[in-house]
Coordinates of C-alpha atoms in Angstrom, one line a residue:
X18 CA 22.7 -26.2 44.7
X19 CA 23.9 -29.9 44.6
X20 CA 22.9 -29.9 40.8
X21 CA 25.4 -27.8 39.7
X22 CA 28.8 -28.9 39.1
X23 CA 31.1 -27.3 42.0
X24 CA 33.0 -25.4 39.2
X25 CA 29.5 -23.6 38.2
X26 CA 28.9 -22.9 42.1
X27 CA 30.6 -19.6 43.1
X28 CA 28.4 -17.0 41.2
X29 CA 25.8 -18.2 43.7
X30 CA 27.5 -18.1 47.0
X31 CA 25.8 -16.7 49.8
X32 CA 26.1 -13.1 50.5
X33 CA 23.4 -11.2 52.1
X34 CA 19.9 -11.0 50.8
X35 CA 19.2 -7.1 51.4
X36 CA 22.3 -6.9 49.3
X37 CA 21.5 -9.0 46.3
X38 CA 19.1 -8.0 45.6
X39 CA 19.6 -4.4 45.5
X40 CA 22.5 -4.8 43.7
X41 CA 19.8 -6.5 41.3
X42 CA 17.3 -3.1 41.4
X43 CA 20.6 -1.1 40.8
X44 CA 22.8 -2.9 37.9
X45 CA 18.8 -3.7 36.2
X46 CA 17.7 0.0 36.6
X47 CA 21.6 1.1 35.3
X48 CA 20.5 -1.4 32.7
X49 CA 17.2 0.3 31.5
X50 CA 19.3 3.6 31.3
X51 CA 21.3 2.1 28.9
X52 CA 18.7 0.8 26.5
X53 CA 16.7 3.5 26.9
X54 CA 19.8 5.9 25.4
X55 CA 20.4 3.2 22.7
X56 CA 16.8 2.0 22.1
X57 CA 18.1 -1.3 22.1
X58 CA 16.0 -4.2 21.0
X59 CA 16.4 -7.6 20.2
X60 CA 14.2 -10.5 18.8
X61 CA 13.0 -13.2 20.9
X62 CA 10.4 -15.9 19.6
X63 CA 9.9 -14.2 16.0
X64 CA 8.7 -11.0 17.9
X65 CA 11.4 -7.7 18.9
X66 CA 11.4 -6.1 21.9
X67 CA 12.6 -3.0 23.1
X68 CA 15.2 -4.4 26.3
X69 CA 14.5 -0.6 28.6
X70 CA 11.0 -2.3 28.7
X71 CA 12.1 -5.5 29.8
X72 CA 14.6 -4.1 31.8
X73 CA 11.6 -2.4 33.9
X74 CA 9.6 -5.5 34.2
X75 CA 12.4 -7.1 36.0
X76 CA 12.6 -4.3 38.2
X77 CA 8.6 -4.6 38.7
X78 CA 9.4 -8.4 39.9
X79 CA 12.3 -8.0 42.5
X80 CA 10.3 -4.6 43.5
X81 CA 6.7 -7.2 44.3
X82 CA 10.0 -10.0 45.5
X83 CA 10.8 -7.7 48.8
X84 CA 6.7 -6.0 49.1
X85 CA 6.1 -10.2 50.2
X86 CA 9.0 -10.6 52.1
X87 CA 7.3 -7.4 54.3
X88 CA 4.2 -8.5 54.5
X89 CA 5.5 -12.1 56.1
X90 CA 7.2 -11.9 59.4
X91 CA 9.9 -14.5 60.4
X92 CA 10.3 -15.3 56.8
X93 CA 13.9 -16.4 56.1
X94 CA 14.4 -15.6 52.1
X95 CA 18.1 -17.0 52.5
X96 CA 17.6 -19.9 49.8
X97 CA 15.8 -17.4 47.4
X98 CA 18.6 -15.6 47.7
X99 CA 20.4 -18.0 45.4
X100 CA 19.2 -17.3 41.8
X101 CA 18.8 -14.2 42.5
X102 CA 22.9 -13.5 43.4
X103 CA 22.7 -15.9 40.0
X104 CA 20.5 -13.0 38.3
X105 CA 23.2 -10.6 39.2
X106 CA 26.2 -11.9 37.9
X107 CA 24.4 -11.9 34.9
X108 CA 23.9 -8.2 34.9
X109 CA 27.8 -7.4 35.6
X110 CA 28.7 -9.9 32.6
X111 CA 26.4 -8.4 30.4
X112 CA 25.8 -4.8 31.2
X113 CA 28.2 -3.6 28.5
X114 CA 27.7 -6.1 25.8
X115 CA 24.3 -4.5 24.2
X116 CA 23.6 -7.5 21.6
X117 CA 24.3 -10.4 24.2
X118 CA 22.4 -8.1 27.0
X119 CA 19.0 -8.1 25.1
X120 CA 18.6 -11.6 24.5
X121 CA 20.1 -12.3 28.5
X122 CA 17.5 -10.0 29.9
X123 CA 14.6 -12.3 28.4
X124 CA 15.8 -15.0 30.6
X125 CA 16.3 -12.8 33.5
X126 CA 12.7 -11.8 33.4
X127 CA 11.6 -15.0 33.1
X128 CA 13.5 -15.7 35.8
X129 CA 12.5 -12.9 38.1
X130 CA 8.9 -13.2 37.6
X131 CA 9.0 -17.0 38.7
X132 CA 10.8 -15.9 41.6
X133 CA 8.6 -12.9 42.6
X134 CA 5.2 -16.0 42.1
X135 CA 7.1 -18.5 44.1
X136 CA 7.4 -16.7 47.3
X137 CA 3.9 -16.0 47.2
X138 CA 3.8 -19.6 46.8
X139 CA 5.8 -20.5 49.7
X140 CA 4.0 -17.6 51.9
X141 CA 0.9 -18.8 51.3
X142 CA 1.1 -22.3 51.7
X143 CA 4.6 -23.8 53.0
X144 CA 5.3 -20.8 55.7
X145 CA 4.5 -21.0 59.5
X146 CA 1.5 -23.8 60.7
X147 CA 0.2 -24.2 57.3
X148 CA -0.8 -27.6 57.5
X149 CA -1.5 -28.7 53.8
X150 CA -1.9 -32.3 52.5
X151 CA -0.2 -31.2 49.2
X152 CA 2.4 -29.7 50.7
X153 CA 5.4 -32.0 50.5
X154 CA 4.4 -32.4 46.8
X155 CA 4.9 -28.6 46.3
X156 CA 7.7 -28.7 47.9
X157 CA 9.0 -30.6 46.3
X158 CA 8.1 -29.4 42.7
X159 CA 9.4 -25.9 43.6
X160 CA 13.1 -27.5 44.3
X161 CA 12.8 -29.3 41.4
X162 CA 12.2 -25.6 39.9
X163 CA 14.9 -23.9 41.7
X164 CA 17.2 -26.5 40.4
X165 CA 16.4 -26.0 37.1
X166 CA 16.3 -22.1 37.2
X167 CA 19.9 -22.5 39.2
X168 CA 20.8 -24.4 36.2
X169 CA 19.9 -22.3 33.3
X170 CA 21.8 -19.2 34.9
X171 CA 25.1 -21.2 35.2
X172 CA 24.7 -22.0 31.8
X173 CA 23.6 -18.7 30.2
X174 CA 27.0 -16.7 32.3
X175 CA 29.0 -19.6 30.7
X176 CA 27.9 -18.6 27.4
X177 CA 28.4 -15.2 28.4
X178 CA 31.9 -15.3 29.2
X179 CA 32.5 -16.6 25.7
X180 CA 34.5 -14.4 23.5
X181 CA 32.6 -13.1 20.4
X182 CA 29.3 -14.7 22.2
X183 CA 27.2 -11.1 21.0
X184 CA 27.0 -12.4 17.5
X185 CA 25.5 -15.9 18.3
X186 CA 24.0 -15.0 21.6
X187 CA 20.6 -14.6 20.1
X188 CA 20.4 -18.1 18.5
X189 CA 21.8 -19.6 21.5
X190 CA 18.9 -18.6 23.1
X191 CA 16.9 -20.0 20.5
X192 CA 18.3 -22.9 20.2
X193 CA 20.0 -26.3 21.8
X194 CA 20.7 -26.7 25.7
X195 CA 19.7 -22.8 26.6
X196 CA 15.8 -23.5 24.9
X197 CA 15.7 -26.9 26.1
X198 CA 16.5 -25.7 29.5
X199 CA 13.6 -23.1 29.1
X200 CA 10.9 -25.3 27.6
X201 CA 11.4 -27.4 31.5
X202 CA 11.4 -24.1 33.1
X203 CA 8.2 -23.4 31.9
X204 CA 6.5 -27.0 32.2
X205 CA 7.6 -26.8 35.8
X206 CA 6.2 -23.6 36.4
X207 CA 2.9 -24.8 34.7
X208 CA 3.0 -28.0 37.2
X209 CA 3.5 -25.9 40.2
X210 CA 0.8 -23.0 39.5
X211 CA -1.7 -26.3 39.5
X212 CA -0.5 -27.8 42.7
X213 CA -0.7 -24.3 44.3
X214 CA -4.3 -24.3 43.1
X215 CA -5.2 -27.2 45.4
X216 CA -2.9 -25.7 48.1
X217 CA -5.6 -22.8 47.7
X218 CA -8.6 -24.7 48.3
X219 CA -7.3 -26.2 51.4
X220 CA -5.8 -23.3 52.8
X221 CA -6.3 -22.9 56.4
X222 CA -3.5 -19.6 56.9
X223 CA -2.1 -19.1 59.8
X224 CA -2.8 -15.8 60.1
X225 CA -0.3 -14.5 63.3
X226 CA 2.9 -15.1 60.5
X227 CA 1.4 -12.0 58.4
X228 CA 2.0 -8.2 60.2
X229 CA -1.6 -7.3 59.3
X230 CA -3.5 -10.5 59.5
X231 CA -6.5 -10.3 56.8
X232 CA -4.7 -7.1 55.2
X233 CA -1.7 -8.5 54.8
X234 CA -3.4 -12.0 53.1
X235 CA -5.0 -9.7 50.4
X236 CA -1.8 -7.7 50.2
X237 CA -0.1 -10.8 48.8
X238 CA -2.8 -12.2 46.9
X239 CA -3.1 -8.5 45.5
X240 CA 0.6 -9.2 44.6
X241 CA 0.2 -12.8 42.6
X242 CA -2.2 -11.3 40.7
X243 CA -0.2 -8.9 39.5
X244 CA 1.8 -11.5 38.0
X245 CA -0.8 -12.9 36.0
X246 CA 0.9 -11.7 33.0
X247 CA 2.3 -14.8 30.6
X248 CA 5.4 -15.1 31.3
X249 CA 8.3 -13.2 28.9
X250 CA 5.7 -11.5 27.1
X251 CA 5.1 -7.0 27.7
X252 CA 2.4 -5.6 28.6
X253 CA -0.4 -3.7 26.2
X254 CA 1.5 -0.2 27.3
X255 CA 4.7 -1.2 26.9
X256 CA 3.6 -2.9 23.4
X257 CA 1.3 0.3 22.6
X258 CA 5.4 2.0 23.0
X259 CA 7.2 -0.9 20.7
X260 CA 4.3 -0.1 17.8
X261 CA 4.8 3.7 18.1
X262 CA 8.7 3.6 18.2
X263 CA 8.4 0.8 14.9
X264 CA 6.0 3.3 13.3
X265 CA 8.7 6.3 13.7
X266 CA 11.4 4.5 12.9
X267 CA 9.5 3.2 9.1
X268 CA 8.7 6.8 8.8
X269 CA 12.4 7.3 8.7
X270 CA 13.3 4.9 6.7
X271 CA 10.5 4.7 3.9
X272 CA 11.2 8.7 4.0
X273 CA 15.3 7.9 3.5
X274 CA 14.1 6.0 0.4
X275 CA 12.2 8.7 -1.2
X276 CA 10.7 11.9 -0.1
X277 CA 8.6 11.5 -3.5
X278 CA 4.2 11.8 -3.2
X279 CA 4.2 9.2 -6.3
X280 CA 0.6 8.2 -5.1
X281 CA -0.3 11.7 -4.7
X282 CA 1.1 12.8 -8.6
X283 CA -1.0 9.8 -9.6
X284 CA -4.0 11.3 -7.8
X285 CA -3.9 14.5 -9.5
X286 CA -3.3 13.3 -12.8
X287 CA -6.0 10.3 -12.6
X288 CA -8.8 13.6 -12.1
X289 CA -10.6 14.3 -14.8
X290 CA -10.0 10.8 -17.1
X291 CA -13.3 9.1 -18.7
X292 CA -14.3 6.5 -18.5
X293 CA -13.2 4.1 -21.4
X294 CA -10.1 6.1 -22.0
X295 CA -6.9 4.5 -23.3
X296 CA -8.9 1.2 -24.0
X297 CA -7.6 1.0 -27.1
X298 CA -4.4 0.7 -25.7
X299 CA -5.0 -2.5 -23.3
X300 CA -6.7 -4.1 -26.3
X301 CA -3.4 -3.3 -28.7
X302 CA -1.5 -6.7 -29.4
X303 CA 2.0 -5.4 -28.1
X304 CA 0.7 -4.4 -25.0
X305 CA -0.8 -8.2 -24.2
X306 CA 2.2 -10.2 -25.1
X307 CA 4.2 -7.7 -22.9
X308 CA 1.2 -8.4 -20.3
X309 CA 0.9 -12.3 -20.8
X310 CA 4.2 -13.4 -21.6
X311 CA 6.0 -15.3 -19.0
X312 CA 9.3 -13.7 -19.4
X313 CA 11.0 -10.6 -18.2
X314 CA 10.3 -7.5 -20.8
X315 CA 10.2 -4.1 -21.7
X316 CA 7.8 -1.9 -23.6
X317 CA 7.7 1.3 -25.1
X318 CA 5.4 3.7 -25.7
X319 CA 5.7 7.0 -27.3
X320 CA 4.2 10.2 -29.2
X321 CA 3.9 13.5 -29.9
X322 CA 3.9 16.2 -27.1
X323 CA -0.2 16.6 -26.0
X324 CA -1.2 13.7 -27.3
X325 CA -1.8 12.4 -23.5
X326 CA 0.9 9.4 -22.9
X327 CA 1.1 10.7 -19.1
X328 CA -2.8 10.3 -18.7
X329 CA -2.8 7.1 -20.7
X330 CA 0.0 5.1 -18.5
X331 CA -2.4 6.7 -15.6
X332 CA -5.0 4.1 -16.9
X333 CA -2.9 1.3 -17.1
X334 CA -0.9 2.0 -13.9
X335 CA -4.6 2.3 -12.2
X336 CA -5.4 -1.4 -13.4
X337 CA -2.5 -3.1 -13.0
X338 CA -2.9 -2.1 -9.1
X339 CA -5.7 -3.2 -8.7
X340 CA -4.7 -6.5 -9.8
X341 CA -1.9 -6.6 -6.9
X342 CA -1.4 -9.2 -4.6
X343 CA 1.1 -11.0 -2.5
X344 CA 2.6 -12.1 -5.7
X345 CA 3.1 -9.6 -7.7
X346 CA 3.6 -5.8 -6.9
X347 CA 3.5 -2.8 -9.2
X348 CA 5.5 0.3 -8.7
X349 CA 5.2 3.4 -11.0
X350 CA 6.8 6.7 -11.1
X351 CA 5.8 10.5 -12.9
X352 CA 9.1 12.3 -14.6
X353 CA 8.5 15.7 -14.7
X354 CA 11.8 18.2 -15.9
X355 CA 10.2 21.3 -13.9
X356 CA 11.7 19.1 -10.3
X357 CA 14.9 18.0 -9.9
X358 CA 14.6 15.1 -7.9
X359 CA 11.2 13.5 -10.8
X360 CA 14.3 13.4 -13.3
X361 CA 17.2 12.2 -11.3
X362 CA 18.0 8.6 -12.1
X363 CA 18.4 7.9 -8.4
X364 CA 15.2 9.3 -7.1
X365 CA 13.3 7.5 -9.8
X366 CA 15.1 4.2 -8.4
X367 CA 14.2 5.0 -4.8
X368 CA 10.4 6.2 -5.2
X369 CA 10.4 2.7 -6.8
X370 CA 12.1 0.6 -3.9
X371 CA 10.0 2.5 -1.7
X372 CA 6.9 0.9 -3.2
X373 CA 8.2 -2.4 -3.5
X374 CA 8.8 -2.0 0.2
X375 CA 5.1 -0.9 1.0
X376 CA 3.7 -3.3 -1.2
X377 CA 4.2 -6.2 2.0
X378 CA 2.9 -6.3 5.0
X379 CA 6.4 -5.5 7.1
X380 CA 9.1 -3.2 5.8
X381 CA 11.4 -5.8 4.2
X382 CA 14.4 -6.5 6.2
X383 CA 17.2 -6.1 3.9
X384 CA 15.3 -2.7 3.6
X385 CA 16.0 -1.7 7.7
X386 CA 19.2 -3.9 7.2
X387 CA 20.4 -0.6 4.6
X388 CA 19.0 1.7 6.6
X389 CA 20.4 1.0 9.8
X390 CA 24.0 0.1 7.9
X391 CA 23.9 3.9 7.0
X392 CA 23.1 4.8 10.1
X393 CA 26.3 3.1 11.6
X394 CA 28.8 4.8 9.3
X395 CA 26.7 8.0 10.3
X396 CA 26.2 8.8 6.5
X397 CA 22.3 10.4 6.1
X398 CA 22.0 10.1 2.3
X399 CA 20.1 8.1 0.3
X400 CA 20.8 5.0 -1.6
X401 CA 23.3 5.5 -4.9
X402 CA 21.6 4.0 -8.1
X403 CA 23.7 0.7 -7.4
X404 CA 22.4 -0.1 -3.8
X405 CA 18.9 0.8 -5.1
X406 CA 19.0 -1.6 -8.6
X407 CA 20.3 -4.0 -6.1
X408 CA 17.7 -3.6 -3.4
X409 CA 15.1 -3.6 -5.7
X410 CA 15.9 -6.7 -7.8
X411 CA 16.0 -8.7 -4.5
X412 CA 13.0 -8.0 -3.6
X413 CA 11.7 -8.4 -7.1
X414 CA 12.9 -12.0 -6.0
X415 CA 10.4 -12.1 -3.4
X416 CA 7.9 -11.5 -5.9
X417 CA 6.3 -14.1 -9.0
X418 CA 5.9 -10.8 -11.2
X419 CA 6.8 -7.2 -11.1
X420 CA 5.4 -4.2 -13.0
X421 CA 7.8 -0.8 -13.1
X422 CA 5.8 1.8 -15.0
X423 CA 8.2 4.9 -15.8
X424 CA 5.9 8.1 -17.7
X425 CA 7.7 10.8 -19.2
X426 CA 11.5 9.4 -19.4
X427 CA 12.8 12.3 -22.1
X428 CA 12.2 15.0 -18.9
X429 CA 14.6 12.7 -16.9
X430 CA 17.9 14.5 -17.4
X431 CA 19.2 14.4 -20.8
X432 CA 22.5 13.4 -19.4
X433 CA 21.4 10.7 -17.0
X434 CA 19.1 8.9 -19.4
X435 CA 21.0 6.2 -20.2
X436 CA 21.4 5.4 -16.4
X437 CA 18.0 4.8 -15.4
X438 CA 17.5 3.0 -18.1
X439 CA 21.2 0.2 -18.0
X440 CA 20.1 0.1 -14.2
X441 CA 16.4 -0.8 -15.8
X442 CA 18.1 -3.0 -17.9
X443 CA 20.5 -4.7 -15.3
X444 CA 17.0 -5.4 -12.5
X445 CA 16.0 -7.4 -15.5
X446 CA 18.9 -9.5 -16.2
X447 CA 19.7 -10.0 -12.2
X448 CA 16.4 -11.2 -11.6
X449 CA 15.1 -14.8 -11.0
X450 CA 11.6 -13.9 -11.5
X451 CA 9.5 -11.8 -14.2
X452 CA 9.9 -8.4 -14.5
X453 CA 8.0 -6.1 -16.6
X454 CA 8.6 -2.6 -17.6
X455 CA 6.9 0.1 -19.2
X456 CA 8.4 3.4 -20.6
X457 CA 6.4 5.9 -21.9
X458 CA 7.9 9.3 -23.2
X459 CA 8.3 11.2 -27.4
X460 CA 10.6 10.2 -30.0
X461 CA 14.0 10.8 -28.8
X462 CA 16.6 10.1 -30.9
X463 CA 18.5 8.8 -28.1
X464 CA 15.9 7.0 -26.2
X465 CA 15.2 5.1 -29.2
X466 CA 19.2 4.3 -30.1
X467 CA 19.2 2.8 -25.9
X468 CA 15.7 1.2 -26.5
X469 CA 16.8 -0.8 -29.9
X470 CA 15.0 -3.5 -30.7
X471 CA 12.4 -3.2 -27.8
X472 CA 8.7 -3.6 -28.3
X473 CA 7.3 -0.4 -28.9
X474 CA 3.9 1.1 -29.3
X475 CA 3.4 4.7 -31.4
X476 CA 0.6 7.0 -30.6
X477 CA -0.9 8.0 -33.6
X478 CA -3.8 10.4 -34.3
X479 CA -6.2 7.7 -35.7
X480 CA -5.4 5.4 -31.9
X481 CA -7.1 8.3 -29.4
X482 CA -9.6 10.3 -31.8
X483 CA -12.5 8.3 -29.9
X484 CA -10.6 9.1 -26.5
X485 CA -10.6 12.7 -27.5
X486 CA -14.0 13.3 -28.9
X487 CA -14.7 12.1 -25.5
X488 CA -13.4 14.5 -24.0
X489 CA -14.4 17.5 -25.8
X490 CA -18.0 16.3 -26.1
X491 CA -17.4 16.7 -22.0
X492 CA -15.7 19.6 -21.9
X493 CA -17.8 21.7 -23.8
X494 CA -21.0 20.5 -21.8
X495 CA -19.1 21.5 -18.5
X496 CA -18.5 25.1 -20.3
X497 CA -22.2 25.2 -20.9
X498 CA -23.7 24.5 -18.0
X499 CA -21.1 26.1 -15.5
X500 CA -21.9 29.2 -17.7
X501 CA -17.9 29.8 -19.1
X502 CA -18.8 29.4 -22.9
X503 CA -21.9 32.6 -23.9
X504 CA -23.3 32.2 -20.2
X505 CA -24.6 28.8 -20.9
X506 CA -26.9 29.9 -24.3
X507 CA -25.2 27.7 -26.8
X508 CA -27.4 26.6 -29.6
X509 CA -27.3 23.4 -30.8
X510 CA -26.0 23.7 -33.9
X511 CA -22.8 25.6 -32.7
X512 CA -22.1 23.2 -30.4
X513 CA -22.0 20.8 -32.7
X514 CA -19.8 23.2 -35.0
X515 CA -17.4 23.5 -32.0
X516 CA -17.3 19.9 -31.7
X517 CA -16.7 19.4 -34.5
X518 CA -14.0 21.7 -36.1
X519 CA -11.9 20.9 -32.9
X520 CA -11.7 17.0 -33.2
X521 CA -10.9 17.4 -36.8
X522 CA -8.0 19.3 -36.1
X523 CA -7.1 17.7 -32.9
X524 CA -4.3 15.4 -34.4
X525 CA -4.3 13.5 -31.4
X526 CA -2.9 16.3 -29.2
X527 CA -5.4 16.8 -25.9
X528 CA -3.2 19.6 -24.7
X529 CA -4.5 21.5 -27.7
X530 CA -7.6 20.5 -27.5
X531 CA -7.8 22.0 -23.8
X532 CA -6.2 24.9 -25.3
X533 CA -8.7 25.6 -27.9
X534 CA -11.7 25.6 -25.6
X535 CA -10.4 27.7 -23.4
X536 CA -9.8 29.9 -26.2
X537 CA -13.5 30.3 -27.6
X538 CA -14.6 30.4 -23.8
X539 CA -13.3 34.4 -23.5
X540 CA -15.6 35.5 -27.2
X541 CA -19.4 36.9 -25.8
X542 CA -20.3 36.9 -29.2
X543 CA -21.7 33.6 -31.5
X544 CA -20.6 35.5 -34.6
X545 CA -17.4 35.6 -32.7
X546 CA -16.6 31.7 -31.9
X547 CA -17.8 30.5 -35.3
X548 CA -15.4 33.4 -36.8
X549 CA -12.1 32.5 -34.7
X550 CA -13.0 28.6 -34.8
X551 CA -11.5 28.8 -38.4
X552 CA -8.6 30.6 -37.4
X553 CA -7.3 28.7 -34.4
X554 CA -3.4 27.6 -34.4
X555 CA -3.2 24.2 -35.5
X556 CA 0.1 23.6 -33.6
X557 CA 1.3 24.2 -29.7
X558 CA 3.5 25.9 -30.5
X559 CA 1.6 28.3 -32.5
X560 CA -1.3 28.3 -29.4
X561 CA 1.5 29.4 -26.7
X562 CA 2.6 32.6 -28.9
X563 CA -0.4 33.3 -29.0
X564 CA -1.3 33.8 -25.4
X565 CA 2.4 35.1 -24.7
X566 CA 1.1 37.5 -27.2
X567 CA -1.8 39.1 -24.9
X568 CA 0.6 39.1 -21.7
X569 CA 3.6 41.3 -23.6
X570 CA 0.5 43.7 -25.2
X571 CA -0.5 44.4 -21.9
X572 CA 0.6 48.5 -20.5
X573 CA 2.8 49.3 -17.7
X574 CA 5.0 46.6 -16.3
X575 CA 3.2 44.1 -16.1
X576 CA 4.9 42.0 -18.8
X577 CA 8.0 42.2 -17.4
X578 CA 6.9 41.4 -14.2
X579 CA 5.3 37.7 -15.5
X580 CA 8.0 37.5 -17.8
X581 CA 9.9 36.6 -14.3
X582 CA 7.4 35.1 -12.7
X583 CA 7.5 32.7 -15.4
X584 CA 11.4 32.5 -15.0
X585 CA 11.6 31.6 -11.3
X586 CA 9.3 28.4 -12.7
X587 CA 11.7 27.3 -14.8
X588 CA 14.8 27.9 -12.7
X589 CA 14.2 27.3 -9.3
X590 CA 15.5 24.7 -8.0
X591 CA 12.9 23.4 -6.1
X592 CA 9.0 23.2 -6.6
X593 CA 7.4 26.7 -5.4
X594 CA 4.1 26.5 -4.2
X595 CA 1.8 29.8 -5.0
X596 CA 2.0 31.6 -2.0
X597 CA 6.4 31.1 -2.4
X598 CA 6.0 32.1 -6.4
X599 CA 4.0 35.0 -5.4
X600 CA 6.9 36.1 -2.3
X601 CA 9.9 35.9 -4.5
X602 CA 8.1 37.4 -8.2
X603 CA 7.2 40.4 -5.6
X604 CA 10.5 40.5 -4.1
X605 CA 11.6 40.7 -7.4
X606 CA 9.7 43.8 -8.5
X607 CA 10.4 45.6 -5.4
X608 CA 14.1 45.7 -6.5
X609 CA 13.3 46.9 -9.7
X610 CA 11.1 49.6 -7.5
X611 CA 7.8 48.1 -9.0
X612 CA 4.9 46.8 -6.9
X613 CA 4.2 43.0 -7.3
X614 CA 1.3 41.4 -8.5
X615 CA -1.3 39.2 -6.3
X616 CA -1.9 35.9 -6.6
X617 CA -4.6 36.0 -8.5
X618 CA -3.5 38.3 -10.9
X619 CA -0.3 36.5 -11.0
X620 CA -2.7 33.3 -12.1
X621 CA -5.1 35.1 -14.1
X622 CA -2.3 36.2 -16.8
X623 CA -0.6 33.5 -17.1
X624 CA -3.8 31.4 -17.5
X625 CA -3.0 28.2 -19.8
X626 CA 0.2 28.5 -19.5
X627 CA 0.1 27.3 -15.4
X628 CA -1.4 25.6 -12.7
X629 CA -1.5 25.0 -9.3
X630 CA -1.3 21.4 -8.4
X631 CA -4.4 21.2 -5.9
X632 CA -2.8 18.1 -4.0
X633 CA 0.4 19.5 -3.6
X634 CA -0.4 23.3 -4.0
X635 CA 2.8 23.7 -6.2
X636 CA 2.5 25.6 -9.4
X637 CA 3.3 23.6 -12.3
X638 CA 3.4 24.5 -16.0
X639 CA 0.5 23.6 -18.2
X640 CA 2.7 20.9 -20.3
X641 CA 6.5 20.6 -20.5
X642 CA 6.0 21.9 -24.2
X643 CA 4.7 25.2 -22.3
X644 CA 8.3 25.3 -20.6
X645 CA 10.0 24.4 -23.8
X646 CA 8.3 27.1 -25.6
X647 CA 9.3 29.6 -23.0
X648 CA 12.9 28.8 -23.3
X649 CA 13.5 29.0 -26.6
X650 CA 10.9 32.6 -26.3
X651 CA 13.5 33.8 -23.7
X652 CA 16.4 32.3 -25.1
X653 CA 15.8 34.0 -28.2

């Protein structure tokens, strides 16, 4: 006590040992409940901890201190009550100041661990008639350590009593006097432990001072072993809880940024792509200039409906994903007109931001802060466009190069396309690092106007002719192998005729090719195939018209039910799973006093127009051009 100025001594004035230690336990348990209720946490030496778990440790050390006392007869803990009185005072001051409390708990945990440990040393090596050569050295070191602890507690009290310290308490513990004092205490603990080890080597313990003799010694030694965890650390169980809680919050933050599963869309689109597809695009000078130039830039890929723009974009995305590093990040998005979220600029930016956040080992602090800020406002809403673009720019500034790829820009809500393009341009302008943006769409007038002066690439029939030929060869071969085409019995000359005819009329449209191959598989006689090859519809719209005519030619109420089924897909505010789709169609049929259709019947009647995405289970139109055909058809 003599080391402290008189003004700092009142908190350590004597009170009964039992009252002090019980007050500490009671107040720590009270704090433990508060911390658990609010999930309070703090950062200590670069790592985050939950306050409740540290409070739990303090309770354990206090109970260890009591157990050691219960083991010993005629042991006066009066002097040991001094630091516990300081601990009690800090708990009284900080109990309603959450930010200060979290960091102050670390210092308390350190002190209580030391007090429990040194009490064991006193009992084993300084009590009763123990005659040890090193006794005086150990005693002097303990006194020096206790003086440092009292000084630390007094300094902590002083800082906690300062107004407005909630904002700075963590920094106070990490720098300046308190940091120095903590370091000094840890060094002293190390010296005391070394001296205690020497004392253990020469110990001749006076058994008569223990209530249970040899068992008492064993009990004290067990308590000492229980204190062997490094001071200031949380155990494995606590660490597991911490990780679990952090993962739950991480999951919530990612869901808050975006619920759209971009990787699932990418996986679905990547299926069936032949090796070498799109290689022509990678060799185009416009692409290489965009990718290799040292400055930020935008590249626009455009083409006719069904030309394979999405597949090309997926190839570029796949290639760039393999080139990712801690210095380069890639984020992408596949727009889709039939799902509102996938055509909303805010949702698109949120999905890009989510991918950038995931490119780091830990969620960036600016993302966590933005989430916490929204929660403090009581808002569960997602980021608006400005907030999202600002965060994207900040994260892009942490990388040497960031690449954004957006497919199907023409599928974004037409009224809001400009918002998205303005946001992307703003990201480039406000970022000091390199940002590359690759967009694909049809050659729509509004998009061309917004991207005036931007380098662009158009997909012409000659560009993807080799890709289409490989596609035709593979698909015809697959239909022969699985028996879909003439039961697998297709002469070589007929196969060559089929492939060359479809290739000659493809005009760069993968979607058209896919439909024609499905058409010819419906014929059972070779001559019918040869005859109808020359009558294939030469456009997508004519192909869809032929398909829909087959539906309308079906007898009974089926055409009307199928029409409503397709209209449900067009008008639903949320994506429909196959089961949802069947249920709403069945409900609509019953409202008209008709029987519904089962899933297989619906999919069979609407074949080639819709499909079930195996990744998500959602029913989708085979292509945007299908929806556009139906909109025109139903409007007329």
